[in-house]
Amino acid sequence: MAHRCLTLFTVIVISCIYEAGGVVEVQKLPGWSPWSGWTSCSVTCGYGDSFRQAHWLDKDGQRVNETAREHMGCYIPKSCPVNGNWTVWSGWYWCSSVCGPGRQERYRYCVNPKPANGGLPCSGLANESRACEVQPCPTIPPSFRLSDCADEDFMCDSGLQCVPAAQRCDRTLHCHDGSDEVKCRYVRNQGKKSL
Ligand SMILES: *[C@@H]1O[C@H](CO)[C@@H](O)[C@H](O)[C@H]1NC(C)=O
Ligand SMILES: *[C@@H]1O[C@H](CO)[C@@H](O)[C@H](O)[C@H]1NC(C)=O
Ligand SMILES: *[C@@H]1O[C@H](CO)[C@@H](O)[C@H](O)[C@H]1NC(C)=O
């Protein structure tokens, strides 16, 4: 609806003439101004709001502090950008060593939601690591002699110590590097102790 507003000054009455749907009306003052045009949609994508307003005009055609507003929903047929967001952190994964200092990691993923339609990627790291130690490593007994090792003994990964074969995977550490309890059929203790 297009308005063309003219203010006519006469001796006693100030009138505003405007065009509404092709009909020219004479507005008496004081009174409401014609509606403004609709504002543009409040969003650039998806659903938003638009409004038009009118002002109460005093007898001189001046705006006073009273405004009428009419709202209308609007829709811009364009996908809104979706910024990425992290999932919560996973739990801490296994400590990298059965005994002695190791490291463990935890992860998060940028899928909560995934960035879309030009939205921002997640900022920050997708993983985090910290020091861990499940338990201290045993020490090599002072009486131990490598030359006493028999073929059937289990040789620790370091090559510096052997232990009786029966001690392999018995859930107790014997090798000074913990290797007698590595790659066992049982699920080893996932120590969560941090340093
Ligand atoms: C307009 O009216 C509102 C509420 O009635 C008031 O808070 C505001 O201060 C007024 N503004 C002016 C410029 O008088
Ligand atoms: C991101 O995801 C977390 C965890 O679900 C949630 O608490 C937070 O409100 C989300 N942030 C945004 C901007 O979506
Ligand atoms: C951890 O994240 C960094 C960068 O965020 C990456 O370079 C590294 O490969 C990741 N490590 C693992 C184990 O996923």
XYZ file of N, CA and C and ligand atoms in Angstrom:
627
model
N 0.844 -1.198 0.000
C 0.000 0.000 0.000
C 0.875 1.243 0.000
N 0.825 2.031 -1.027
C 1.676 3.217 -1.120
C 0.965 4.439 -0.548
N 1.710 5.186 0.218
C 1.125 6.407 0.784
C 1.807 7.612 0.195
N 1.048 8.574 -0.100
C 1.644 9.844 -0.501
C 0.996 10.854 0.419
N 1.785 11.470 1.251
C 1.222 12.301 2.314
C 1.538 13.765 2.089
N 0.531 14.539 2.086
C 0.691 15.983 1.936
C 0.121 16.665 3.167
N 0.792 17.598 3.662
C 0.247 18.328 4.802
C -0.243 19.680 4.303
N -1.494 19.902 4.540
C -2.091 21.157 4.093
C -2.267 22.065 5.302
N -1.809 23.244 5.172
C -1.972 24.203 6.273
C -3.163 25.078 5.992
N -4.087 25.035 6.858
C -5.238 25.938 6.729
C -5.330 26.712 8.038
N -6.260 27.609 8.106
C -6.341 28.472 9.293
C -6.652 27.668 10.551
N -7.620 26.801 10.490
C -7.988 26.085 11.708
C -7.615 24.600 11.686
N -7.739 23.934 10.556
C -7.537 22.486 10.496
C -6.322 22.140 9.662
N -5.500 21.310 10.210
C -4.374 20.816 9.421
C -4.728 19.386 9.030
N -4.749 19.131 7.778
C -5.154 17.812 7.305
C -4.032 17.143 6.550
N -4.073 15.855 6.585
C -3.089 15.071 5.845
C -3.843 14.278 4.809
N -3.451 14.431 3.587
C -4.112 13.702 2.521
C -3.225 12.538 2.125
N -3.752 11.354 2.125
C -2.938 10.233 1.664
C -3.761 9.302 0.809
N -3.041 8.526 0.077
C -3.654 7.647 -0.888
C -3.667 6.236 -0.313
N -4.817 5.629 -0.190
C -4.908 4.269 0.330
C -5.693 3.450 -0.673
N -4.984 2.516 -1.287
C -5.642 1.662 -2.275
C -6.302 2.464 -3.385
N -5.638 3.554 -3.732
C -6.142 4.351 -4.838
C -7.178 5.391 -4.417
N -7.657 5.275 -3.166
C -8.656 6.246 -2.692
C -7.960 7.330 -1.893
N -8.157 8.548 -2.242
C -7.547 9.643 -1.489
C -8.449 9.988 -0.309
N -7.849 9.884 0.903
C -8.638 10.177 2.097
C -8.095 11.415 2.776
N -8.919 12.111 3.413
C -8.479 13.269 4.181
C -8.427 12.841 5.638
N -7.240 13.043 6.263
C -7.093 12.614 7.645
C -7.269 13.805 8.571
N -8.077 13.585 9.582
C -8.306 14.645 10.575
C -7.211 14.589 11.634
N -6.754 15.751 12.053
C -5.748 15.800 13.118
C -6.362 16.457 14.343
N -5.976 16.048 15.557
C -5.030 14.963 15.817
C -5.590 13.615 15.396
N -4.656 12.706 15.087
C -5.084 11.386 14.630
C -3.873 10.542 14.285
N -4.126 9.297 13.872
C -3.027 8.402 13.517
C -2.445 8.764 12.158
N -1.168 8.647 12.045
C -0.520 8.822 10.737
C -0.863 7.597 9.902
N -0.644 7.657 8.612
C -0.812 6.432 7.825
C 0.233 5.407 8.275
N -0.008 4.131 8.001
C 0.992 3.105 8.308
C 2.252 3.353 7.496
N 3.382 3.060 8.101
C 4.640 3.082 7.342
C 4.625 1.868 6.418
N 5.622 1.752 5.574
C 5.756 0.514 4.811
C 6.233 -0.589 5.752
N 6.157 -1.832 5.311
C 6.657 -2.930 6.137
C 8.181 -2.874 6.179
N 8.757 -3.137 7.345
C 10.218 -3.195 7.432
C 10.672 -4.446 6.688
N 11.953 -4.487 6.345
C 12.437 -5.697 5.707
C 12.505 -6.778 6.776
N 12.557 -8.007 6.362
C 12.517 -9.144 7.292
C 13.686 -9.035 8.282
N 13.452 -9.383 9.539
C 14.474 -9.256 10.588
C 15.619 -10.261 10.424
N 15.475 -11.228 9.558
C 16.521 -12.236 9.345
C 16.880 -12.276 7.861
N 18.027 -12.888 7.559
C 18.415 -13.018 6.152
C 18.207 -14.450 5.676
N 17.729 -15.311 6.571
C 17.431 -16.689 6.213
C 16.369 -17.210 7.162
N 15.520 -18.064 6.667
C 14.515 -18.697 7.532
C 13.405 -17.747 7.966
N 12.832 -18.044 9.142
C 11.668 -17.308 9.628
C 12.058 -16.106 10.471
N 11.397 -14.989 10.249
C 11.679 -13.776 11.004
C 10.424 -12.953 11.165
N 10.643 -11.685 11.445
C 9.530 -10.801 11.744
C 9.684 -9.516 10.955
N 8.558 -8.930 10.590
C 8.571 -7.636 9.921
C 7.405 -6.846 10.512
N 7.517 -5.537 10.556
C 6.413 -4.768 11.143
C 6.240 -3.459 10.394
N 5.120 -2.828 10.648
C 4.900 -1.475 10.150
C 4.366 -0.680 11.319
N 4.507 0.598 11.277
C 4.051 1.380 12.409
C 3.352 2.661 11.988
N 2.606 3.176 12.937
C 1.908 4.449 12.733
C 2.130 5.282 13.988
N 2.088 6.576 13.838
C 2.312 7.472 14.982
C 1.071 8.306 15.229
N 0.855 8.591 16.464
C -0.235 9.512 16.797
C 0.284 10.916 16.534
N -0.465 11.672 15.757
C -0.032 13.028 15.406
C -0.898 14.037 16.155
N -0.252 15.034 16.677
C -1.033 16.057 17.393
C -1.682 16.996 16.373
N -2.324 18.011 16.847
C -3.099 18.857 15.927
C -2.220 19.590 14.926
N -0.898 19.671 15.255
C 0.028 20.304 14.313
C 0.695 19.296 13.386
N 0.279 18.048 13.483
C 0.891 17.022 12.642
C 2.225 16.551 13.185
N 2.524 16.866 14.460
C 3.785 16.426 15.058
C 3.586 15.077 15.731
N 4.623 14.234 15.667
C 4.549 12.931 16.315
C 4.540 13.114 17.824
N 3.693 12.379 18.524
C 3.783 12.358 19.987
C 4.217 10.955 20.382
N 4.524 10.784 21.674
C 5.102 9.514 22.119
C 4.049 8.420 22.189
N 3.546 8.056 21.091
C 2.624 6.944 21.040
C 2.726 6.350 19.641
N 3.034 5.069 19.619
C 3.282 4.405 18.342
C 2.471 3.124 18.278
N 1.908 2.850 17.143
C 1.200 1.579 16.966
C 2.048 0.719 16.042
N 2.111 -0.552 16.365
C 2.917 -1.450 15.548
C 2.112 -2.674 15.158
N 2.289 -3.100 13.937
C 1.625 -4.315 13.495
C 2.709 -5.246 12.977
N 2.689 -6.474 13.493
C 3.742 -7.435 13.130
C 3.239 -8.463 12.139
N 4.173 -8.968 11.363
C 3.840 -10.001 10.387
C 5.045 -10.933 10.291
N 4.798 -12.219 10.266
C 5.886 -13.171 10.095
C 6.428 -13.052 8.674
N 7.699 -13.374 8.499
C 8.259 -13.384 7.150
C 9.196 -14.578 7.022
N 9.455 -14.986 5.837
C 10.285 -16.167 5.589
C 11.197 -15.896 4.411
N 12.503 -16.076 4.627
C 13.471 -15.914 3.539
C 13.904 -17.328 3.130
N 13.573 -17.728 1.933
C 13.845 -19.116 1.528
C 15.319 -19.370 1.232
N 16.133 -19.366 2.296
C 17.570 -19.598 2.154
C 18.012 -20.332 3.407
N 18.915 -21.340 3.275
C 19.364 -22.092 4.444
C 20.239 -21.228 5.335
N 19.979 -21.232 6.607
C 20.782 -20.435 7.541
C 22.119 -21.126 7.791
N 23.219 -20.345 7.963
C 24.494 -20.968 8.307
C 24.372 -21.629 9.680
N 24.966 -22.802 9.830
C 24.954 -23.508 11.118
C 26.401 -23.586 11.586
N 26.704 -22.982 12.722
C 28.059 -23.070 13.264
C 28.276 -24.444 13.878
N 29.500 -24.949 13.736
C 29.822 -26.249 14.331
C 29.863 -26.158 15.850
N 29.639 -27.268 16.503
C 29.753 -27.324 17.968
C 30.323 -28.691 18.343
N 31.140 -28.715 19.377
C 31.769 -29.967 19.824
C 30.780 -30.853 20.557
N 31.021 -32.151 20.466
C 30.361 -33.079 21.390
C 31.052 -32.895 22.735
N 30.525 -33.493 23.783
C 31.251 -33.469 25.054
C 32.503 -34.342 24.872
N 33.494 -34.163 25.723
C 34.724 -34.971 25.645
C 34.394 -36.437 25.911
N 35.101 -37.311 25.225
C 34.999 -38.742 25.542
C 35.655 -38.950 26.906
N 35.562 -40.156 27.440
C 36.334 -40.468 28.645
C 37.806 -40.567 28.256
N 38.676 -40.664 29.234
C 40.109 -40.840 28.943
C 40.347 -42.263 28.468
N 41.139 -42.394 27.401
C 41.459 -43.726 26.875
C 42.575 -44.360 27.696
N 42.943 -45.622 27.332
C 43.971 -46.348 28.059
C 45.241 -45.537 28.217
N 45.867 -45.764 29.328
C 47.190 -45.203 29.546
C 48.110 -45.954 28.587
N 49.039 -45.248 27.961
C 49.882 -45.882 26.942
C 50.855 -46.909 27.521
N 51.066 -46.910 28.825
C 51.963 -47.917 29.395
C 51.308 -48.620 30.589
N 51.593 -49.948 30.730
C 51.016 -50.704 31.858
C 51.546 -50.227 33.192
N 52.791 -49.737 33.174
C 53.366 -49.250 34.430
C 54.330 -48.122 34.106
N 54.578 -47.321 35.076
C 55.460 -46.183 34.852
C 54.726 -45.092 34.097
N 55.385 -43.967 33.847
C 54.724 -42.838 33.205
C 54.248 -43.177 31.790
N 53.049 -42.733 31.463
C 52.505 -42.909 30.120
C 51.644 -41.710 29.789
N 50.952 -41.804 28.669
C 50.030 -40.728 28.325
C 48.707 -41.345 27.913
N 47.661 -40.581 28.096
C 46.337 -41.038 27.661
C 45.627 -39.858 27.006
N 44.698 -40.176 26.096
C 44.018 -39.132 25.334
C 42.511 -39.219 25.488
N 41.899 -38.118 25.206
C 40.442 -38.120 25.080
C 40.103 -37.292 23.852
N 38.913 -37.492 23.304
C 38.545 -36.910 22.017
C 37.197 -36.230 22.091
N 36.987 -35.321 21.141
C 35.651 -34.753 20.939
C 35.497 -34.530 19.441
N 34.268 -34.402 18.991
C 33.992 -34.355 17.553
C 33.111 -33.158 17.236
N 33.394 -32.533 16.086
C 32.645 -31.336 15.684
C 31.394 -31.754 14.907
N 30.469 -32.414 15.577
C 29.270 -32.933 14.899
C 28.003 -32.602 15.699
N 28.090 -31.596 16.562
C 26.993 -31.327 17.515
C 26.529 -29.871 17.467
N 26.108 -29.304 16.320
C 26.008 -29.997 15.030
C 27.283 -29.817 14.217
N 27.292 -30.434 13.032
C 28.371 -30.200 12.066
C 28.152 -28.818 11.477
N 29.235 -28.085 11.148
C 29.016 -26.801 10.482
C 28.339 -27.026 9.130
N 27.437 -26.139 8.753
C 26.731 -26.280 7.475
C 26.387 -24.914 6.904
N 26.182 -24.847 5.613
C 25.765 -23.634 4.889
C 26.671 -22.437 5.177
N 27.984 -22.694 5.246
C 28.921 -21.593 5.472
C 29.100 -21.220 6.933
N 28.580 -22.021 7.857
C 28.751 -21.745 9.293
C 30.191 -21.972 9.733
N 30.530 -21.468 10.917
C 31.906 -21.551 11.409
C 32.278 -22.966 11.846
N 33.551 -23.345 11.615
C 34.004 -24.636 12.142
C 34.165 -24.519 13.663
N 34.294 -25.643 14.331
C 34.545 -25.624 15.778
C 35.938 -25.067 16.004
N 36.152 -24.338 17.059
C 37.507 -23.868 17.327
C 38.066 -24.623 18.532
N 39.370 -24.822 18.513
C 40.002 -25.563 19.606
C 40.382 -26.957 19.148
N 40.998 -27.707 20.034
C 41.522 -29.025 19.681
C 40.473 -30.113 19.770
N 40.640 -31.105 18.886
C 39.720 -32.245 18.866
C 40.170 -33.323 19.836
N 41.369 -33.199 20.368
C 41.841 -34.200 21.329
C 42.728 -33.535 22.370
N 42.882 -34.235 23.440
C 43.640 -33.695 24.556
C 44.385 -34.875 25.167
N 45.604 -34.663 25.659
C 46.301 -35.784 26.296
C 46.832 -35.339 27.649
N 47.019 -36.298 28.531
C 47.574 -35.977 29.846
C 48.460 -37.135 30.293
N 49.326 -36.836 31.214
C 50.221 -37.859 31.762
C 49.408 -38.810 32.619
N 49.811 -40.078 32.647
C 49.109 -41.053 33.478
C 50.105 -42.098 33.954
N 49.757 -42.793 35.016
C 50.569 -43.914 35.489
C 49.632 -44.871 36.207
N 49.450 -46.052 35.632
C 48.534 -47.033 36.208
C 49.099 -47.516 37.544
N 50.362 -47.832 37.525
C 51.046 -48.296 38.742
C 52.548 -48.158 38.501
N 53.320 -48.133 39.559
C 54.770 -48.045 39.335
C 55.296 -49.366 38.768
N 56.394 -49.324 38.054
C 56.972 -50.556 37.506
C 57.803 -51.253 38.587
N 57.849 -52.597 38.544
C 58.728 -53.318 39.488
C 60.186 -53.007 39.150
N 61.065 -53.255 40.086
C 62.492 -53.083 39.772
C 63.092 -54.478 39.561
N 64.194 -54.535 38.866
C 64.861 -55.832 38.644
C 65.484 -56.255 39.993
N 65.174 -57.454 40.469
C 65.756 -57.875 41.764
C 67.288 -57.843 41.709
N 67.961 -57.403 42.773
C 69.431 -57.273 42.749
C 70.133 -58.605 42.483
N 69.448 -59.700 42.860
C 70.071 -61.026 42.697
C 69.938 -61.552 41.268
N 69.171 -60.828 40.416
C 68.897 -61.357 39.074
C 70.141 -61.354 38.194
N 70.334 -62.474 37.473
C 71.428 -62.571 36.497
C 70.827 -62.965 35.163
N 71.073 -62.206 34.140
C 70.532 -62.482 32.805
C 71.033 -63.849 32.311
N 72.241 -64.184 32.748
C 72.848 -65.457 32.302
C 72.117 -66.672 32.850
N 71.270 -66.458 33.876
C 70.511 -67.577 34.448
C 69.228 -67.862 33.664
N 68.888 -66.988 32.672
C 67.638 -67.179 31.934
C 67.668 -68.484 31.142
N 66.530 -69.209 31.210
C 66.400 -70.457 30.436
C 65.550 -70.176 29.205
N 65.629 -71.072 28.237
C 64.882 -70.871 26.988
C 63.380 -70.736 27.217
N 62.856 -71.499 28.202
C 61.408 -71.478 28.435
C 60.953 -70.239 29.220
N 61.884 -69.467 29.751
C 61.501 -68.244 30.475
C 60.938 -67.196 29.508
N 60.186 -66.264 30.068
C 59.683 -65.150 29.249
C 60.698 -64.020 29.307
N 61.186 -63.617 28.135
C 62.149 -62.518 28.074
C 61.380 -61.196 28.023
N 61.662 -60.315 28.975
C 60.989 -59.002 28.979
C 61.391 -58.236 27.715
N 60.539 -57.350 27.257
C 60.790 -56.600 26.012
C 62.136 -55.893 26.011
N 62.551 -55.418 27.169
C 63.807 -54.661 27.232
C 65.009 -55.560 26.947
N 64.860 -56.884 27.120
C 65.988 -57.796 26.948
C 66.938 -57.781 28.138
N 66.563 -57.091 29.207
C 67.446 -56.964 30.368
C 67.039 -57.881 31.510
N 65.859 -58.530 31.349
C 65.342 -59.346 32.450
C 64.454 -60.444 31.862
N 64.441 -61.620 32.510
C 63.471 -62.638 32.132
C 62.715 -63.041 33.367
N 61.517 -63.600 33.162
C 60.722 -64.073 34.300
C 60.215 -65.467 33.954
N 59.878 -66.305 34.952
C 59.353 -67.636 34.643
C 58.125 -67.536 33.753
N 57.985 -68.430 32.794
C 56.889 -68.402 31.823
C 55.520 -68.328 32.503
N 55.376 -68.972 33.665
C 54.096 -68.992 34.384
C 53.683 -67.598 34.867
N 54.646 -66.683 34.916
C 54.321 -65.332 35.393
C 53.788 -64.438 34.275
N 53.850 -64.942 33.047
C 53.339 -64.175 31.904
C 51.823 -64.109 32.013
N 51.286 -62.907 31.958
C 49.832 -62.699 31.994
C 49.173 -63.274 33.241
N 49.821 -63.177 34.384
C 49.180 -63.639 35.625
C 48.581 -62.454 36.399
N 48.441 -61.332 35.739
C 47.825 -60.117 36.299
C 48.686 -59.450 37.363
N 49.925 -59.846 37.442
C 50.845 -59.194 38.383
C 52.104 -58.831 37.595
N 52.593 -57.639 37.796
C 53.786 -57.225 37.059
C 55.033 -57.879 37.641
N 55.882 -58.416 36.754
C 57.174 -58.967 37.175
C 58.311 -58.310 36.416
N 58.133 -58.132 35.096
C 59.177 -57.459 34.304
C 59.286 -56.006 34.756
N 60.483 -55.464 34.766
C 60.684 -54.062 35.166
C 60.044 -53.099 34.176
N 59.764 -53.565 32.940
C 59.107 -52.695 31.967
C 57.620 -53.063 31.802
N 57.141 -53.970 32.619
C 55.721 -54.345 32.580
C 55.348 -55.228 31.414
N 56.311 -55.639 30.597
C 55.972 -56.336 29.348
C 55.378 -57.732 29.550
N 55.504 -58.321 30.745
C 54.889 -59.638 30.977
C 53.367 -59.537 31.091
N 52.829 -58.304 31.237
C 51.370 -58.128 31.329
C 50.816 -57.350 30.146
N 51.587 -57.312 29.059
C 51.130 -56.621 27.851
C 50.636 -57.669 26.862
N 49.593 -57.341 26.080
C 48.989 -58.254 25.086
C 48.543 -59.557 25.741
N 47.880 -59.413 26.864
C 47.320 -60.582 27.530
C 45.857 -60.692 27.116
N 45.274 -61.886 27.323
C 43.870 -62.072 26.923
C 42.913 -61.297 27.820
N 43.298 -61.114 29.058
C 42.405 -60.353 29.949
C 42.492 -58.868 29.600
N 41.444 -58.134 29.946
C 41.462 -56.688 29.717
C 42.180 -56.061 30.901
N 43.270 -55.422 30.590
C 44.044 -54.901 31.706
C 43.412 -53.650 32.304
N 43.796 -53.415 33.502
C 43.321 -52.247 34.250
C 43.576 -50.955 33.461
N 42.479 -50.238 33.147
C 42.653 -48.977 32.426
C 42.831 -47.867 33.451
N 44.032 -47.767 33.940
C 44.267 -46.779 34.993
C 43.857 -45.386 34.552
N 43.159 -44.656 35.401
C 42.743 -43.299 35.048
C 43.484 -42.279 35.902
N 44.483 -42.790 36.611
C 45.220 -41.904 37.513
C 46.111 -40.964 36.689
N 45.994 -39.679 36.945
C 46.860 -38.751 36.222
C 48.014 -38.357 37.132
N 49.066 -37.879 36.504
C 50.229 -37.457 37.315
C 50.064 -36.026 37.763
C 7.770 7.178 25.730
O 6.965 6.384 26.579
C 7.646 5.354 27.248
C 6.653 4.490 28.001
O 5.425 5.081 28.121
C 8.685 5.969 28.173
O 9.412 4.933 28.844
C 9.622 6.796 27.369
O 10.559 7.426 28.218
C 8.860 7.851 26.548
N 9.808 8.538 25.694
C 9.814 9.830 25.554
C 10.835 10.402 24.620
O 9.015 10.552 26.152
C 27.278 -27.089 22.206
O 27.061 -28.356 22.772
C 27.019 -28.348 24.181
C 26.929 -29.784 24.672
O 25.869 -30.477 24.072
C 25.834 -27.494 24.659
O 25.807 -27.460 26.078
C 25.991 -26.098 24.119
O 24.877 -25.324 24.473
C 26.155 -26.141 22.607
N 26.449 -24.789 22.143
C 25.869 -24.286 21.065
C 26.273 -22.910 20.702
O 25.053 -24.933 20.401
C 45.062 -34.670 17.957
O 44.706 -33.454 17.339
C 45.717 -32.854 16.572
C 45.198 -31.533 16.044
O 44.016 -31.165 16.597
C 46.116 -33.775 15.429
O 47.182 -33.218 14.723
C 46.517 -35.119 15.994
O 46.783 -36.019 14.942
C 45.447 -35.688 16.878
N 45.883 -36.935 17.476
C 45.145 -38.047 17.419
C 45.715 -39.236 18.079
O 44.046 -38.060 16.874
